[in-house]
Short mmCIF file of C-alpha atoms in Angstrom, two decimals:
data_model
loop_
_atom_site.label_atom_id
_atom_site.label_comp_id
_atom_site.label_asym_id
_atom_site.label_seq_id
_atom_site.Cartn_x
_atom_site.Cartn_y
_atom_site.Cartn_z
CA MET A 1 -24.66 -9.24 -15.27
CA THR A 2 -26.43 -11.62 -12.93
CA ALA A 3 -27.45 -10.65 -9.43
CA ILE A 4 -25.09 -13.00 -7.61
CA SER A 5 -21.98 -11.78 -9.42
CA GLU A 6 -23.10 -8.20 -8.82
CA VAL A 7 -23.39 -8.85 -5.07
CA LEU A 8 -19.97 -10.53 -5.03
CA ILE A 9 -18.29 -7.63 -6.86
CA ALA A 10 -20.00 -5.01 -4.65
CA ALA A 11 -19.00 -6.84 -1.46
CA LEU A 12 -15.36 -7.18 -2.57
CA LEU A 13 -15.27 -3.48 -3.51
CA LEU A 14 -16.73 -2.32 -0.21
CA ILE A 15 -14.42 -4.58 1.82
CA GLY A 16 -11.40 -3.27 -0.06
CA ALA A 17 -12.36 0.39 0.30
CA LEU A 18 -13.14 -0.02 4.02
CA LEU A 19 -9.79 -1.75 4.60
CA SER A 20 -8.04 1.19 2.91
CA VAL A 21 -9.86 3.62 5.19
CA ILE A 22 -8.91 1.52 8.24
CA ALA A 23 -5.27 1.60 7.11
CA ALA A 24 -5.38 5.38 6.79
CA PHE A 25 -6.94 5.77 10.25
CA GLY A 26 -4.27 3.48 11.70
CA VAL A 27 -1.57 5.59 10.06
CA ILE A 28 -3.11 8.71 11.59
CA ARG A 29 -3.81 7.44 15.10
CA LEU A 30 -1.11 4.95 16.08
CA PRO A 31 1.76 6.27 18.23
CA ASP A 32 5.09 5.43 16.52
CA VAL A 33 6.66 4.47 13.19
CA TYR A 34 6.57 0.72 13.74
CA THR A 35 2.89 0.47 14.65
CA ARG A 36 2.02 2.82 11.77
CA ASN A 37 4.00 0.61 9.42
CA HIS A 38 2.13 -2.42 10.76
CA ALA A 39 -1.22 -0.77 9.97
CA ALA A 40 -0.21 0.59 6.57
CA SER A 41 1.51 -2.47 5.10
CA LYS A 42 -0.97 -5.19 6.16
CA SER A 43 -4.31 -3.47 5.85
CA ALA A 44 -3.62 -1.49 2.68
CA THR A 45 -2.24 -4.61 0.97
CA LEU A 46 -5.36 -6.67 1.71
CA GLY A 47 -7.56 -3.74 0.64
CA VAL A 48 -5.89 -3.32 -2.74
CA MET A 49 -5.96 -7.08 -3.32
CA CYS A 50 -9.74 -7.15 -2.67
CA ILE A 51 -10.32 -4.24 -5.06
CA LEU A 52 -8.17 -5.79 -7.80
CA LEU A 53 -10.04 -9.09 -7.41
CA ALA A 54 -13.34 -7.20 -7.75
CA THR A 55 -12.00 -5.54 -10.92
CA PHE A 56 -10.97 -8.91 -12.30
CA PHE A 57 -14.45 -10.38 -11.71
CA TYR A 58 -16.10 -7.25 -13.11
CA PHE A 59 -14.29 -7.42 -16.44
CA LEU A 60 -14.70 -11.21 -16.57
CA VAL A 61 -18.48 -10.94 -16.14
CA GLU A 62 -19.11 -7.71 -18.05
CA ASP A 63 -16.85 -8.04 -21.08
CA GLY A 64 -15.83 -11.71 -20.93
CA LEU A 65 -12.27 -10.45 -20.62
CA PHE A 66 -9.83 -12.67 -18.71
CA SER A 67 -7.30 -10.07 -17.61
CA SER A 68 -4.08 -11.82 -16.62
CA ARG A 69 -2.55 -8.41 -15.87
CA LEU A 70 -4.85 -8.04 -12.87
CA LEU A 71 -3.94 -11.49 -11.54
CA LEU A 72 -0.27 -10.58 -12.00
CA GLY A 73 -0.91 -7.31 -10.13
CA ILE A 74 -2.52 -9.17 -7.22
CA ALA A 75 0.44 -11.56 -6.97
CA PHE A 76 2.90 -8.66 -7.25
CA PHE A 77 1.27 -6.71 -4.42
CA PHE A 78 1.07 -9.81 -2.25
CA ILE A 79 4.81 -10.35 -2.65
CA THR A 80 6.25 -6.83 -2.61
CA ALA A 81 4.20 -4.81 -0.13
CA PRO A 82 5.37 -6.75 2.99
CA VAL A 83 8.96 -6.61 1.72
CA ALA A 84 8.75 -2.83 1.35
CA GLY A 85 7.24 -2.54 4.84
CA HIS A 86 10.00 -4.68 6.34
CA LEU A 87 12.77 -2.70 4.64
CA ILE A 88 11.44 0.71 5.65
CA SER A 89 10.91 -0.46 9.24
CA ARG A 90 14.46 -1.84 9.38
CA ALA A 91 15.83 1.42 7.97
CA ALA A 92 13.89 3.32 10.64
CA TYR A 93 15.33 1.15 13.43
CA ASN A 94 18.89 1.35 12.13
CA SER A 95 18.73 5.10 11.69
CA GLY A 96 17.74 5.44 15.32
CA VAL A 97 14.04 6.27 15.32
CA LYS A 98 12.70 5.89 18.86
CA MET A 99 9.95 3.43 19.73
CA TRP A 100 6.83 4.49 21.62
CA ASP A 101 7.70 5.36 25.23
CA GLN A 102 5.28 2.73 26.54
CA SER A 103 6.83 -0.13 24.57
CA VAL A 104 7.91 -2.94 26.87
CA ARG A 105 10.22 -5.04 24.74
CA ASP A 106 13.11 -4.38 22.34
CA ASP A 107 14.83 -7.59 21.31
CA LEU A 108 17.34 -5.89 19.01
CA LYS A 109 18.65 -3.46 21.65
CA ASP A 110 21.91 -5.19 22.59
CA LYS A 111 22.64 -6.86 19.28
CA ASN A 112 25.73 -5.63 17.41
CA ARG A 113 25.26 -2.08 18.54
CA MET B 1 -26.44 -0.81 -7.84
CA ILE B 2 -22.87 -1.44 -8.94
CA GLU B 3 -22.56 2.21 -10.05
CA THR B 4 -23.49 3.43 -6.55
CA VAL B 5 -21.06 1.03 -4.91
CA LEU B 6 -18.29 2.19 -7.24
CA GLN B 7 -18.89 5.85 -6.38
CA LEU B 8 -19.07 5.04 -2.66
CA SER B 9 -15.79 3.15 -2.72
CA LEU B 10 -14.18 6.01 -4.68
CA LEU B 11 -15.30 8.37 -1.90
CA LEU B 12 -13.88 6.06 0.79
CA LEU B 13 -10.56 5.82 -1.06
CA ALA B 14 -10.42 9.62 -1.30
CA VAL B 15 -10.98 9.85 2.48
CA ALA B 16 -8.12 7.38 3.02
CA MET B 17 -5.91 9.43 0.70
CA ILE B 18 -6.63 12.62 2.72
CA GLY B 19 -5.66 10.82 5.94
CA LEU B 20 -2.39 9.66 4.40
CA ILE B 21 -1.65 13.20 3.15
CA TYR B 22 -2.12 14.42 6.74
CA ARG B 23 0.52 11.95 7.91
CA LEU B 24 2.78 12.89 4.99
CA VAL B 25 2.67 16.57 5.96
CA LYS B 26 2.84 16.15 9.73
CA GLY B 27 4.92 12.96 10.20
CA PRO B 28 7.63 13.62 12.79
CA THR B 29 10.32 11.44 11.17
CA ILE B 30 11.39 10.67 7.62
CA PRO B 31 10.32 6.95 7.72
CA ASP B 32 6.79 8.10 8.64
CA ARG B 33 6.63 10.09 5.44
CA VAL B 34 8.01 7.22 3.36
CA ILE B 35 5.39 4.86 4.82
CA ALA B 36 2.65 7.37 4.01
CA LEU B 37 3.93 7.74 0.43
CA ASP B 38 4.05 3.96 -0.03
CA ALA B 39 0.46 3.58 1.22
CA MET B 40 -0.55 6.46 -1.08
CA GLY B 41 0.85 4.55 -4.04
CA VAL B 42 -1.16 1.48 -3.05
CA ASN B 43 -4.29 3.65 -2.68
CA LEU B 44 -3.66 5.19 -6.09
CA VAL B 45 -3.72 1.69 -7.59
CA SER B 46 -7.13 1.08 -5.99
CA ILE B 47 -8.42 4.41 -7.34
CA THR B 48 -7.19 3.51 -10.83
CA ALA B 49 -8.97 0.14 -10.67
CA VAL B 50 -12.26 1.70 -9.50
CA LEU B 51 -12.03 4.43 -12.16
CA SER B 52 -11.43 1.91 -14.92
CA MET B 53 -14.60 0.10 -13.81
CA LEU B 54 -16.56 3.39 -13.69
CA LEU B 55 -15.40 4.37 -17.17
CA GLY B 56 -16.02 0.84 -18.44
CA THR B 57 -12.67 0.47 -20.16
CA SER B 58 -9.96 -2.12 -19.64
CA ASN B 59 -7.18 0.04 -21.06
CA TYR B 60 -6.04 1.31 -17.67
CA LEU B 61 -5.09 -2.11 -16.35
CA ASP B 62 -1.46 -1.63 -17.42
CA VAL B 63 -1.29 1.50 -15.29
CA ILE B 64 -2.12 -0.58 -12.18
CA LEU B 65 0.90 -2.83 -12.61
CA LEU B 66 3.12 0.13 -13.52
CA ILE B 67 2.20 2.19 -10.41
CA GLY B 68 2.77 -0.88 -8.22
CA ILE B 69 6.25 -1.48 -9.59
CA LEU B 70 7.24 2.20 -9.40
CA ALA B 71 6.01 2.56 -5.79
CA PHE B 72 7.96 -0.58 -4.78
CA ILE B 73 11.20 0.63 -6.40
CA GLY B 74 10.84 4.07 -4.85
CA THR B 75 10.28 2.68 -1.37
CA ILE B 76 13.26 0.32 -1.67
CA ALA B 77 15.51 3.17 -2.83
CA PHE B 78 14.38 5.39 0.05
CA ALA B 79 14.92 2.61 2.60
CA LYS B 80 18.42 1.97 1.32
CA PHE B 81 19.21 5.68 1.35
CA LEU B 82 18.03 6.03 4.95
CA GLU B 83 19.99 2.99 6.11
CA LYS B 84 23.30 3.34 4.25
CA GLY B 85 23.41 6.94 3.09
CA GLU B 86 23.62 6.08 -0.61
CA VAL B 87 21.32 4.28 -3.00
CA ILE B 88 23.86 2.58 -5.28
CA GLU B 89 27.11 1.68 -3.58
CA HIS B 90 30.39 1.84 -5.49
CA ASP B 91 32.80 -0.32 -3.54
CA ARG B 92 34.74 -1.43 -6.59
CA ASP B 93 35.98 2.06 -7.37
CA GLN B 94 38.28 2.01 -4.36
#
């Protein structure tokens, strides 16, 4: 394994792990469901995509293995994680979960209620 | 070097998992818990990828795709249950 590929893989791994930690801290600290969902869906998705890309490069450099399953996994997470976040946020709004009491704007308030 | 980075990122992912478990236990509403479970599934995929690099085997790469699909289906089913009260509607029976 050459030095430059090692540095690339290590950087992608550290970025992905730090983004996962940031997502977890956002889920702990933010005030209501919608902001927590914002933190969890965006940051965790980018983190897992960075780590899967690092895994792909690792097996490509180490074993000469071109793993199309990892590329498929990256594409799958990129497509489905925001959809899951949107659906769970919509379910929370429609089942009447309150927003944070300092929120200033609710565009859906007087729509078909 | 790469070994140390792998162990460090495994530690960071474990810290993230503990934070999500805190939200899963405490979360005031049901959607909070579903969000925490979904993010835990995503974190589990990262842990599987890092472990497969640490163990030096490429046989766990199927597990990554499988956990992703299962977490997505579970979250969709929970969201539909929370919104409509049932997961699979049977309108045609009536």
